[in-house]
Amino acid sequence: MNKDTKISSNQIKGLIITSVLGVGVLSLPNNLVIIMGLDGWIPIILAGILVVGMIFIIVKIFDYFPDKDIFEISKTTLGTIISTIYQIIFLLYTIILLAYISRTLGEVIRAFLLENTPIEVIIFAFILVTSYISRCEIDVIGRMGFFIYPLIIGFILFLLLVTLPNTQFENLLPLFQSDIKALPTGLLASVISFGGFEILLFAIPYAEDRDMVFKSSASAIGIVLIIYLTIFGMSVSQFGIDQLKRLPWPTLSLVKEIDLPGLFLENLDGVVTTIWVLVVFGTLAATYFSSAKVLANLFKTKSHELFVLPLLPIIYTVSLIPQNSIELQKNMTQVLTYLSALTIFIFPISILIVSHFKSRRNNN
Amino acid sequence: MRKIKLILLLLLITFLLTGCWDLVEINQRIYPYSFGVDIAEDKTQNEDLSLTITYPNIKALGKSPSQGEKTYVLNAKGSGLFHTARKVSTEIQGPLYFKHLRVIVFGEEVAKDPKLVKEIMDGLMRDFIINKRVNISIVKGTAEELLKTLPKNVKQESLEGTLFSLLLNIQKSTYFTPEHLSDFINSMDKKGASVVPLLHLEDGDIKAHGGGVFKDYKLVGYISGEENTALAILNNQVETEVLSAEYKGDRISLNTINIQSKKKLINDEEAIKIKYTILIEGTIQEYTINDQGSEVKDMSKLHEIENIIEKNIKERLESIIQVLQKDLNADALQIGEYLSKYHPKLWTTLKDDWDDSFPDIEIELDVAVKIRRRGLIH
């Protein structure tokens, strides 16, 4: 553990916002409307609360072992074998997530910005750029997040402002009409879009002020929650439920609806996609970093830099496995759902339970 | 050796600097701003659509225009909208780029074929580039004929084209109501009807007056400009309008400053009854001058005038409701949408046979005209 690396609570906030916001922001309103209808905002709020609970658990784990990093903690609590299995699952999850994100990014960029560029080139170039920042320590990624997140918030506010003339808030009605049985599925879909906060597992050991970690990361999740709710509300009030069910990327379709008088603001999709690339860059950098960290721990090397470039061809190959956009959205998301449930929920909870009993035994 | 390596590296880098060798400059692209869609004459399996594309001659517009035609018109026949658009490429010098497509004009024959309309709408929505706020309009006859008169049209001055500036409706005309692609599809989803502006060709001039009523992606009928005004009042889309009525043999006209329309469901037990509350505020614009006794001086006379205008408007509104309910059976009043939002339980029972229930809905009108000012003279 490098003692020079320090990350401030503001940087943790930025880090979490940038790594949580990503691909999900594009398709979340569509997914939720298909599952829950107009009540899609309920699972968003519930998922936000659940994720804040998970953050509390993660912070608690590090309270039990103040001087250790997550790998040492899992080894002492769960034992070497289970800990290694978890790490391999974690590695798989991050690699598939990276592949999924970069492929979706490639598809979106190809559709809205670079029509003639082969998707392979876009994906490869983007992973290559991210690999540069992933070679750094967590504090650098934290600083990057701190720079990007005001941009994201400004961008959402801008989007809100320019789409406002065409919105019909009536479209949000009727409320509370959906089937309560659909709630678990909806909850799962929205929890997945909060994935990315697990970067905390790597960030907390380097935090400057441990007491502030929970507060700043919970407020980060709060900001993400508000952004998701805003985008959901905007999409529904713009398109109405029937159209929204048809649009796979409502957030980008929103931009195509902008038509302010005077012709000075229209066809903003190019600009918006460019800003969105920054958002994805944050997510990708954090995930890439954590997968390299896990590899470094598995092979017991001091630095994770060694594994960043060898990971590149793997991510690239996996990202090209889906043959079409349906395979990408259906199959890959399904795999990711199960893996993320294991890694970002069950893994920390099991550590907490074991360490809780262990500390009780020690006290006796 | 090191020097040679360095020079080699520099030489290799120059290959990266050739990024834009195959670019197409913006002035080489062709930006169509309107599409006209017709059924092809003597149609065959492979050529059932006739597409007319207009695009501006950018050099002939703007501050120092060169002589020449301001709008170019192209025509091609093919199957499917985008396939036909590709066929046009044999007569043009640059690539077509649909980012600034603003108006779609449907010929009457196409509009009567729901399958074709659905196909075209799907293509437009699916496209990555086309803006989803394209104006939809319809013409009696063929779109080709309409668009071909565009170059002769003397009124074209703006870059975005006659049709689009007309349909942008800064003039706030109520004789037609602009309809955008996404709104059109929204109305179809809610089992409603959509009224799209009806374009006319008169002595080489183009005007928009009235509307074509679409129901379930099919043209079911037309309404006149006056009927469109009444419909727009009911749908709360009117900002200013001049309404006139006859009062004791003289014409009196009212310049409205505010028109509000609200609909509400009352007693949903047996028959469905919708109550419209319409408030019209305005100023007297015209009356008879210089005639003793024709001044508007006391309250009772003002109320009389108000009542007469009220009655007049009510008749107009009733007649359009009659047309929509009985003749066309098309829910252009968006009552279905209103019920689905505010009375979802009732809507679930009605949704499946809305076509049968809509004509039987009772509609009650409560029109209130308030004259706030009399103008500069009594």
XYZ file of C-alpha atoms in Angstrom:
742
model
C 0.000 0.000 0.000
C 1.475 3.251 -1.141
C 1.209 5.830 1.623
C 1.783 8.830 -0.670
C -1.443 8.218 -2.573
C -4.229 10.273 -1.013
C -7.732 10.927 -2.235
C -9.894 13.716 -0.817
C -13.603 13.361 -0.112
C -14.516 15.701 -2.963
C -12.519 13.507 -5.307
C -14.336 10.444 -4.009
C -17.603 12.178 -4.825
C -16.463 12.920 -8.375
C -15.048 9.434 -8.746
C -18.325 7.781 -7.809
C -20.463 10.038 -9.986
C -18.309 9.488 -13.057
C -17.999 5.766 -12.573
C -21.699 5.207 -11.872
C -23.002 7.357 -14.707
C -22.232 5.671 -17.957
C -24.017 3.604 -20.516
C -27.088 3.161 -18.317
C -28.026 6.805 -18.590
C -28.877 6.254 -22.270
C -31.239 3.330 -21.992
C -32.552 3.403 -18.413
C -35.863 5.254 -19.118
C -36.669 2.813 -21.909
C -35.917 -0.283 -19.814
C -37.953 0.963 -16.880
C -40.951 2.024 -18.943
C -41.080 -1.409 -20.545
C -41.038 -3.081 -17.122
C -42.950 -0.671 -14.900
C -44.787 1.721 -17.183
C -45.043 5.282 -15.937
C -44.095 4.264 -12.401
C -40.502 3.659 -13.440
C -39.353 6.348 -11.031
C -40.210 4.154 -8.023
C -37.505 1.525 -8.702
C -34.980 4.306 -9.376
C -35.544 5.763 -5.909
C -35.567 2.338 -4.226
C -32.378 1.328 -6.024
C -30.730 4.565 -4.900
C -31.619 3.832 -1.275
C -30.372 0.253 -1.625
C -27.063 1.415 -3.061
C -26.569 3.911 -0.234
C -27.085 0.955 2.122
C -24.416 -1.002 0.240
C -22.023 1.935 0.547
C -22.660 1.942 4.278
C -21.734 -1.755 4.377
C -18.522 -1.160 2.428
C -17.502 1.701 4.717
C -18.284 -0.516 7.731
C -15.980 -3.262 6.426
C -13.099 -0.837 6.287
C -13.910 0.311 9.816
C -13.197 -3.214 11.071
C -9.825 -3.301 9.320
C -8.529 0.276 9.101
C -5.028 -0.558 7.824
C -5.780 -3.176 5.225
C -6.880 -3.044 1.621
C -9.818 -5.031 0.285
C -7.760 -8.031 -0.825
C -6.168 -8.473 2.554
C -9.523 -8.099 4.239
C -11.191 -10.730 2.079
C -8.276 -13.081 2.626
C -8.417 -12.790 6.423
C -12.183 -13.037 6.603
C -13.177 -15.445 3.850
C -10.016 -17.495 3.526
C -7.676 -17.765 0.563
C -9.773 -20.060 -1.640
C -13.105 -18.243 -1.481
C -11.329 -14.924 -1.736
C -9.547 -16.067 -4.914
C -12.812 -17.318 -6.418
C -14.433 -13.983 -5.676
C -11.528 -12.172 -7.257
C -11.786 -14.238 -10.427
C -15.505 -13.521 -10.632
C -14.758 -9.855 -10.070
C -12.209 -9.937 -12.865
C -14.699 -11.580 -15.232
C -17.324 -9.012 -14.320
C -15.028 -6.060 -14.963
C -13.789 -7.451 -18.277
C -17.297 -8.130 -19.576
C -18.468 -4.753 -18.296
C -15.568 -3.024 -20.041
C -16.338 -4.874 -23.248
C -20.042 -4.026 -22.988
C -19.389 -0.349 -22.339
C -16.869 0.048 -25.124
C -19.075 -1.790 -27.608
C -22.105 0.352 -26.737
C -19.930 3.437 -27.029
C -18.775 2.265 -30.439
C -22.350 1.681 -31.582
C -23.520 5.112 -30.402
C -20.546 6.964 -31.876
C -20.949 5.156 -35.135
C -24.604 6.044 -35.269
C -24.357 9.692 -34.324
C -20.836 10.924 -35.025
C -18.574 8.842 -37.236
C -20.679 7.124 -39.837
C -17.893 5.675 -41.921
C -15.354 4.717 -39.274
C -15.203 0.981 -38.617
C -16.475 0.157 -35.139
C -13.306 -1.835 -34.426
C -11.216 1.301 -34.783
C -13.470 3.304 -32.464
C -13.420 0.607 -29.774
C -9.695 0.014 -30.006
C -8.808 3.710 -29.945
C -11.032 4.324 -26.966
C -9.716 1.420 -24.886
C -6.184 2.529 -25.730
C -6.853 6.048 -24.430
C -8.413 4.703 -21.238
C -5.503 2.341 -20.665
C -3.288 5.408 -20.271
C -5.177 6.746 -17.261
C -5.758 3.279 -15.810
C -2.015 2.856 -15.368
C -2.107 5.619 -12.745
C -3.048 5.204 -9.102
C -6.548 5.807 -7.724
C -5.842 9.431 -6.793
C -5.312 10.393 -10.442
C -8.589 8.759 -11.453
C -10.245 10.548 -8.537
C -8.923 13.887 -9.740
C -10.201 13.138 -13.225
C -13.625 12.407 -11.791
C -13.512 15.644 -9.858
C -12.919 17.500 -13.129
C -15.544 15.685 -15.176
C -18.519 15.673 -12.838
C -19.342 19.417 -12.916
C -19.327 19.076 -16.700
C -21.864 16.278 -16.507
C -24.152 18.240 -14.220
C -23.869 21.305 -16.444
C -24.681 19.157 -19.411
C -27.806 17.712 -17.789
C -28.968 21.212 -16.835
C -28.393 22.377 -20.391
C -30.352 19.439 -21.762
C -33.166 20.215 -19.347
C -33.234 23.843 -20.448
C -33.350 23.246 -24.190
C -35.915 20.459 -24.062
C -38.225 22.364 -21.735
C -40.188 24.236 -24.479
C -41.488 20.958 -25.918
C -42.180 19.021 -22.754
C -45.685 18.098 -21.689
C -45.712 17.229 -18.036
C -49.200 15.777 -18.482
C -47.515 12.746 -20.003
C -46.289 11.730 -16.537
C -49.882 10.847 -15.618
C -51.448 8.508 -14.528
C -49.406 7.590 -11.481
C -49.455 4.301 -9.548
C -51.059 2.213 -12.271
C -48.413 -0.459 -12.687
C -48.344 -4.008 -11.410
C -46.527 -4.303 -8.086
C -45.209 -7.707 -9.159
C -43.009 -6.025 -11.734
C -41.171 -4.102 -9.032
C -38.348 -6.649 -8.410
C -37.500 -6.793 -12.113
C -37.594 -3.018 -12.306
C -35.463 -2.757 -9.199
C -32.884 -5.105 -10.690
C -32.722 -3.082 -13.884
C -32.189 0.158 -12.008
C -29.707 -1.290 -9.519
C -27.551 -2.366 -12.468
C -27.455 1.209 -13.676
C -26.072 2.204 -10.279
C -23.222 -0.267 -10.720
C -19.781 1.293 -10.563
C -19.790 2.397 -6.942
C -17.658 -0.683 -6.169
C -14.648 1.510 -7.029
C -15.008 2.528 -3.369
C -13.471 -0.833 -2.447
C -10.218 0.443 -3.930
C -10.583 4.085 -2.951
C -11.346 3.922 0.777
C -7.872 2.755 1.921
C -6.425 5.926 0.410
C -9.071 8.332 1.689
C -7.742 11.416 3.436
C -10.663 11.664 5.803
C -12.249 8.304 6.574
C -15.187 9.816 8.440
C -16.242 11.823 5.422
C -16.222 8.887 2.985
C -19.775 7.755 3.659
C -21.183 11.272 3.519
C -19.497 12.204 0.256
C -20.243 8.926 -1.498
C -23.867 8.955 -0.334
C -24.249 12.478 -1.676
C -22.669 11.311 -4.940
C -25.305 8.597 -5.211
C -27.902 11.259 -4.404
C -26.717 13.351 -7.352
C -26.814 10.323 -9.659
C -30.319 9.532 -8.387
C -31.480 13.051 -9.206
C -29.887 12.858 -12.665
C -31.618 9.537 -13.386
C -34.966 10.863 -12.162
C -34.587 14.019 -14.256
C -33.778 12.056 -17.369
C -36.654 9.679 -16.746
C -39.061 12.570 -16.229
C -37.774 14.414 -19.267
C -38.050 11.387 -21.538
C -41.541 10.492 -20.380
C -42.890 14.019 -20.622
C -41.343 14.472 -24.040
C -42.315 11.213 -25.688
C -45.198 9.768 -23.732
C -45.204 6.141 -22.693
C -46.005 4.474 -26.014
C -43.216 6.163 -27.927
C -40.710 5.724 -25.130
C -41.199 1.974 -25.296
C -39.968 2.144 -28.877
C -36.795 4.159 -28.290
C -33.715 2.227 -27.196
C -31.722 5.406 -26.426
C -34.307 7.951 -25.260
C -31.695 10.359 -23.900
C -30.181 10.779 -27.332
C -33.589 10.822 -28.989
C -34.493 13.706 -26.665
C -31.795 15.756 -28.289
C -33.193 15.042 -31.722
C -36.459 16.645 -30.632
C -34.871 19.977 -29.840
C -36.215 22.591 -32.185
C -35.911 26.093 -30.898
C -37.147 28.966 -33.053
C -34.574 30.798 -35.101
C -32.791 27.627 -36.189
C -29.803 28.390 -34.010
C -30.092 25.326 -31.817
C -31.000 22.110 -33.528
C -29.406 18.801 -34.373
C -27.379 18.826 -31.195
C -26.868 15.072 -31.196
C -23.225 15.436 -32.249
C -22.441 17.747 -29.340
C -24.290 15.605 -26.838
C -22.589 12.412 -27.955
C -19.236 14.125 -27.553
C -19.993 15.084 -23.957
C -21.376 11.640 -23.278
C -18.036 10.153 -24.387
C -16.460 11.986 -21.440
C -18.996 10.384 -19.098
C -18.185 6.946 -20.447
C -14.479 7.671 -20.186
C -14.892 8.090 -16.422
C -16.712 4.769 -16.061
C -14.310 2.911 -18.271
C -11.216 4.291 -16.512
C -12.451 3.270 -13.066
C -13.489 -0.227 -14.180
C -10.283 -0.773 -16.118
C -8.289 0.265 -13.062
C -10.098 -2.160 -10.789
C -9.679 -5.106 -13.141
C -5.935 -4.423 -13.382
C -5.765 -4.164 -9.581
C -7.446 -7.537 -9.155
C -5.038 -9.110 -11.622
C -2.082 -7.579 -9.812
C -3.276 -9.093 -6.561
C -3.894 -12.513 -8.125
C -0.352 -12.588 -9.495
C 1.063 -10.918 -6.379
C 2.848 -8.089 -8.129
C 3.469 -4.732 -6.558
C 2.109 -2.546 -9.309
C -0.912 -3.016 -11.538
C 0.586 -1.102 -14.490
C 1.969 -4.332 -15.855
C -1.487 -5.773 -16.534
C -3.137 -2.807 -18.199
C -1.864 -3.323 -21.724
C -2.233 -7.136 -21.781
C -5.897 -6.635 -20.805
C -6.495 -4.501 -23.893
C -6.691 -7.281 -26.512
C -8.926 -9.332 -24.182
C -11.422 -6.507 -23.720
C -11.311 -5.742 -27.422
C -12.028 -9.348 -28.388
C -14.862 -9.752 -25.893
C -16.431 -6.499 -27.061
C -16.650 -7.834 -30.588
C -18.405 -11.086 -29.591
C -22.020 -9.825 -29.906
C -23.014 -10.086 -33.544
C -25.731 -7.426 -33.487
C -27.354 -4.835 -31.276
C -29.965 -7.281 -29.945
C -27.319 -9.700 -28.728
C -25.470 -6.789 -27.180
C -28.478 -5.502 -25.265
C -30.103 -8.800 -24.303
C -27.437 -11.441 -23.732
C -24.587 -9.318 -22.479
C -26.771 -7.371 -20.036
C -28.122 -10.641 -18.657
C -24.654 -12.005 -17.976
C -23.657 -8.701 -16.430
C -26.700 -8.675 -14.163
C -25.806 -11.982 -12.528
C -22.105 -11.205 -12.246
C -22.693 -7.768 -10.763
C -25.133 -9.157 -8.213
C -22.363 -11.509 -7.068
C -19.540 -9.019 -7.039
C -20.992 -5.751 -5.881
C -23.619 -7.073 -3.481
C -22.925 -10.556 -2.190
C -19.162 -10.116 -1.924
C -19.171 -7.091 0.441
C -22.130 -8.422 2.438
C -20.439 -11.779 3.062
C -17.249 -10.022 4.168
C -19.219 -7.843 6.573
C -21.068 -10.788 8.117
C -17.913 -12.830 8.636
C -15.900 -9.947 10.018
C -18.753 -9.027 12.330
C -18.757 -12.474 13.928
C -14.983 -12.606 14.027
C -14.706 -9.305 15.850
C -17.373 -10.451 18.314
C -15.440 -13.630 19.009
C -12.261 -11.620 19.519
C -14.002 -9.375 22.022
C -15.176 -12.384 23.992
C 21.796 4.780 -36.861
C 19.782 6.727 -34.335
C 19.312 9.526 -36.830
C 18.004 7.163 -39.460
C 15.523 5.747 -36.960
C 14.360 9.223 -36.049
C 13.889 10.229 -39.678
C 12.020 7.013 -40.367
C 9.726 7.709 -37.436
C 9.044 11.233 -38.645
C 8.259 9.916 -42.102
C 5.833 7.389 -40.628
C 4.086 10.115 -38.660
C 3.250 11.964 -41.869
C 0.853 9.162 -42.774
C -1.242 10.085 -39.771
C -1.636 13.614 -41.040
C -3.696 12.612 -44.036
C -6.866 12.137 -42.021
C -9.230 14.206 -44.100
C -8.324 13.236 -47.630
C -11.785 11.911 -48.466
C -13.851 14.634 -46.854
C -16.947 16.106 -48.485
C -17.175 19.843 -47.935
C -20.395 21.284 -46.614
C -21.112 23.172 -49.833
C -20.753 20.002 -51.847
C -23.466 18.237 -49.914
C -27.084 18.478 -50.821
C -29.470 19.291 -47.993
C -33.047 18.526 -49.007
C -35.629 20.363 -46.979
C -38.750 18.796 -48.244
C -39.897 15.399 -49.397
C -43.030 14.892 -51.449
C -44.378 11.363 -51.477
C -46.802 10.085 -54.130
C -47.960 6.802 -55.548
C -46.170 6.416 -58.846
C -48.243 6.612 -62.005
C -48.434 3.280 -63.804
C -47.032 1.691 -60.672
C -45.259 -1.640 -60.765
C -43.985 -3.944 -58.077
C -40.574 -2.294 -57.946
C -41.642 1.253 -58.575
C -44.657 2.071 -56.463
C -43.509 5.330 -54.878
C -42.711 8.594 -56.518
C -40.511 10.834 -54.408
C -39.987 14.520 -55.040
C -37.093 16.173 -53.275
C -36.476 19.902 -53.104
C -33.235 21.450 -51.993
C -32.050 25.043 -51.901
C -29.512 26.563 -54.235
C -27.459 28.106 -51.460
C -25.631 30.434 -53.854
C -28.860 32.067 -54.997
C -29.967 32.982 -51.476
C -28.630 35.198 -48.757
C -27.067 38.638 -48.821
C -25.486 38.766 -52.275
C -27.393 36.188 -54.260
C -26.327 35.062 -57.683
C -28.892 34.751 -60.416
C -30.502 31.414 -60.895
C -33.104 29.167 -59.494
C -33.536 29.309 -55.758
C -34.869 25.813 -55.334
C -34.047 22.669 -57.238
C -36.562 19.893 -57.601
C -35.745 16.264 -58.246
C -38.034 13.335 -58.845
C -37.527 9.601 -58.823
C -39.587 6.447 -58.692
C -38.812 3.408 -56.636
C -39.992 1.209 -53.807
C -39.748 2.549 -50.275
C -38.832 6.067 -49.255
C -35.121 5.663 -48.714
C -34.568 3.366 -51.640
C -36.155 5.944 -53.893
C -34.055 8.687 -52.341
C -30.988 6.691 -53.310
C -32.211 6.550 -56.887
C -32.118 10.332 -57.089
C -28.360 10.149 -56.754
C -28.021 9.533 -60.459
C -28.955 13.138 -61.181
C -27.070 15.049 -58.499
C -23.460 16.057 -57.975
C -23.117 15.635 -54.220
C -24.258 13.265 -51.484
C -27.739 13.716 -50.040
C -27.775 14.573 -46.366
C -31.099 14.563 -44.531
C -30.093 16.440 -41.411
C -32.088 19.521 -42.384
C -35.168 17.798 -43.704
C -38.070 19.904 -42.501
C -41.262 19.063 -44.377
C -42.876 15.868 -45.620
C -45.735 16.353 -48.065
C -48.050 13.391 -48.568
C -49.996 13.067 -51.770
C -53.640 12.138 -51.241
C -53.259 8.623 -52.641
C -50.380 7.736 -50.329
C -52.213 9.073 -47.299
C -55.131 6.767 -48.009
C -52.872 3.716 -47.787
C -52.199 3.044 -44.078
C -49.567 0.425 -44.854
C -47.485 2.890 -46.838
C -47.879 5.658 -44.263
C -46.794 3.313 -41.473
C -43.803 2.228 -43.527
C -42.725 5.814 -44.215
C -43.207 6.916 -40.603
C -41.191 3.965 -39.378
C -38.370 4.808 -41.766
C -38.296 8.414 -40.625
C -38.323 7.502 -36.924
C -35.686 4.808 -37.360
C -33.245 7.041 -39.178
C -30.321 8.293 -37.104
C -29.951 11.593 -38.881
C -33.421 12.942 -39.519
C -34.731 15.382 -36.927
C -37.890 14.039 -35.317
C -39.712 17.355 -35.493
C -40.248 17.167 -39.226
C -43.501 18.838 -40.278
C -46.096 16.540 -41.749
C -48.470 17.977 -44.339
C -50.835 16.729 -46.975
C -51.989 17.915 -50.387
C -55.105 17.102 -52.402
C -53.694 15.759 -55.626
C -50.021 15.021 -55.952
C -47.112 16.322 -53.939
C -44.973 16.370 -57.036
C -47.138 19.004 -58.667
C -47.065 21.116 -55.521
C -43.322 20.963 -55.054
C -42.628 21.632 -58.719
C -44.298 25.026 -58.427
C -41.911 25.960 -55.621
C -39.169 27.425 -57.858
C -41.689 29.706 -59.543
C -42.992 30.872 -56.229
C -42.050 34.512 -55.826
C -42.399 34.510 -52.064
C -39.339 32.413 -51.330
C -36.848 34.576 -49.550
C -35.610 32.589 -46.613
C -33.046 29.852 -46.665
C -35.238 27.269 -45.037
C -37.733 27.371 -47.861
C -41.266 28.526 -48.481
C -42.981 25.441 -47.145
C -41.130 25.302 -43.887
C -41.464 29.028 -43.168
C -45.152 28.729 -43.889
C -45.596 25.758 -41.579
C -43.451 27.292 -38.864
C -46.504 29.496 -38.327
C -44.963 32.599 -36.813
C -47.968 34.357 -38.314
C -50.080 32.405 -35.776
C -52.692 31.379 -38.275
C -55.420 29.150 -36.911
C -56.571 27.955 -40.317
C -54.026 25.199 -40.082
C -52.179 23.638 -37.162
C -48.594 22.453 -37.687
C -48.081 18.796 -36.855
C -44.702 17.238 -36.147
C -43.657 13.681 -36.805
C -43.353 12.660 -33.157
C -46.647 14.326 -32.189
C -48.347 12.595 -35.084
C -47.156 9.202 -33.878
C -48.118 10.078 -30.327
C -51.718 10.734 -31.380
C -51.829 7.465 -33.297
C -50.588 5.592 -30.214
C -53.374 7.028 -28.092
C -56.012 5.874 -30.591
C -56.602 9.501 -31.417
C -56.646 11.307 -34.703
C -54.161 13.766 -36.019
C -54.960 16.789 -38.156
C -52.130 17.714 -40.492
C -52.032 20.960 -42.506
C -53.642 20.763 -45.918
C -51.645 22.509 -48.642
C -53.304 24.042 -51.668
C -51.991 25.155 -54.992
C -53.694 28.309 -56.225
C -52.483 30.237 -59.261
C -48.893 29.168 -58.742
C -48.988 30.042 -55.078
C -48.875 27.684 -52.167
C -51.066 28.123 -49.135
C -51.964 26.084 -46.091
C -55.645 26.032 -45.244
C -57.578 23.394 -43.365
C -56.344 19.936 -42.559
C -56.357 16.279 -43.418
C -57.623 14.045 -40.623
C -55.552 10.903 -40.072
C -56.840 8.027 -38.043
C -54.822 4.897 -37.482
C -52.288 6.071 -40.090
C -54.991 6.516 -42.683
C -56.475 9.647 -44.193
C -60.170 9.609 -43.318
C -61.277 13.056 -44.402
C -60.635 16.756 -44.619
C -61.719 19.689 -42.513
C -61.903 23.263 -43.733
C -59.862 26.167 -42.415
C -62.772 27.504 -40.370
C -63.368 24.093 -38.857
C -59.678 23.910 -38.052
C -59.964 27.179 -36.093
C -62.820 25.729 -34.061
C -60.853 22.542 -33.422
C -57.815 24.549 -32.375
C -59.947 26.532 -29.911
C -61.185 23.272 -28.380
C -57.654 21.893 -28.203
C -56.337 25.065 -26.587
C -53.942 25.811 -29.433
C -55.130 29.320 -30.325
C -53.356 32.397 -29.100
C -54.912 35.236 -31.064
C -57.756 35.225 -33.542
C -60.373 37.632 -34.836
C -63.905 36.325 -34.254
C -66.867 38.074 -35.808
C -70.641 37.899 -35.426
C -73.640 39.822 -36.594
C -75.241 42.139 -34.076
C -78.491 43.907 -35.011
C -77.550 43.967 -38.668
C -74.038 45.274 -38.090
C -70.905 43.231 -38.108
C -68.932 43.204 -34.909
C -65.543 41.593 -34.593
C -63.579 40.685 -31.547
C -59.798 40.544 -31.398
C -59.024 37.894 -28.826
C -56.111 38.227 -26.469
C -56.569 35.016 -24.564
C -58.387 31.773 -25.306
C -58.393 29.022 -22.727
C -60.020 25.651 -23.102
C -60.259 22.962 -20.467
C -61.937 19.600 -20.650
C -63.310 17.668 -17.743
C -65.093 14.364 -17.319
C -68.383 14.561 -15.476
C -70.440 11.605 -14.238
C -68.694 8.541 -15.518
C -71.445 6.084 -14.562
C -73.710 5.555 -17.539
C -72.907 7.818 -20.427
C -69.522 9.426 -20.658
C -69.882 13.158 -20.603
C -67.097 15.607 -21.307
C -67.475 19.231 -20.378
C -65.459 21.886 -22.132
C -64.977 25.161 -20.310
C -63.828 27.796 -22.749
C -62.909 31.320 -21.779
C -62.385 33.912 -24.507
C -61.097 37.350 -23.639
C -60.803 40.105 -26.185
C -61.044 43.627 -27.484
C -63.629 45.016 -29.876
C -61.851 45.443 -33.183
C -64.576 46.576 -35.578
C -68.078 47.985 -35.251
C -70.012 50.710 -37.031
C -68.648 54.222 -36.588
C -70.405 57.543 -36.521
C -73.879 56.261 -35.981
C -75.942 57.472 -33.045
C -76.861 54.583 -30.807
C -74.182 52.290 -32.049
C -71.725 53.206 -29.339
C -70.837 50.604 -26.754
C -71.460 52.593 -23.626
C -73.329 50.572 -21.056
C -72.852 47.199 -19.504
C -76.068 45.699 -20.788
C -75.083 46.315 -24.388
C -71.643 44.844 -23.766
C -73.237 41.720 -22.335
C -75.558 41.477 -25.309
C -72.602 41.561 -27.671
C -70.791 39.006 -25.558
C -73.770 36.684 -25.694
C -74.058 36.968 -29.446
C -70.415 36.140 -30.008
C -70.719 33.291 -27.506
C -73.632 31.836 -29.428
C -71.814 32.190 -32.708
C -68.690 30.431 -31.465
C -70.706 27.709 -29.795
C -72.348 26.886 -33.111
C -69.009 26.639 -34.822
C -67.607 24.391 -32.104
C -70.686 22.180 -32.170
C -70.445 21.735 -35.899
C -66.807 20.584 -35.768
C -67.624 18.186 -32.926
C -70.449 16.827 -35.068
C -68.068 16.347 -38.001
C -65.454 14.584 -35.901
C -67.849 12.377 -33.970
C -70.433 11.437 -36.553
C -68.896 11.913 -39.999
C -65.281 10.967 -39.476
C -65.353 9.131 -36.137
C -61.890 10.491 -35.456
C -60.805 11.550 -31.987
C -58.905 14.683 -32.976
C -60.092 16.210 -29.690
C -57.660 13.875 -27.914
C -60.362 12.791 -25.478
C -58.859 9.306 -25.398
C -55.520 10.738 -24.367
C -57.190 12.846 -21.669
C -59.041 9.831 -20.266
C -55.936 7.648 -20.312
C -54.077 10.234 -18.251
C -56.659 11.417 -15.765
C -59.095 8.508 -15.635
C -56.945 5.438 -16.342
C -59.473 2.985 -14.872
C -62.261 4.178 -17.130
C -59.891 4.198 -20.099
C -58.943 0.537 -19.671
C -62.588 -0.413 -20.099
C -63.018 1.810 -23.154
C -59.675 1.419 -24.891
C -60.483 -1.670 -26.916
C -63.630 -0.411 -28.563
C -62.918 3.283 -28.594
C -64.158 3.493 -32.195
C -67.637 2.467 -31.009
C -67.699 4.607 -27.876
C -66.263 7.843 -29.237
C -69.269 8.881 -31.386
C -71.610 8.398 -28.414
C -69.741 10.586 -25.971
C -71.772 13.538 -24.837
C -69.917 16.788 -25.166
C -71.116 19.816 -23.285
C -69.802 23.259 -24.130
C -69.557 26.112 -21.690
C -68.330 29.140 -23.608
C -67.743 32.455 -21.874
C -66.773 35.537 -23.864
C -65.439 38.503 -21.926
C -64.907 41.814 -23.653
C -62.218 43.603 -21.705
C -61.587 46.680 -23.889
C -63.413 48.665 -26.532
C -60.502 50.061 -28.477
C -59.775 53.782 -28.803
C -63.349 54.919 -29.485
C -66.642 54.219 -27.760
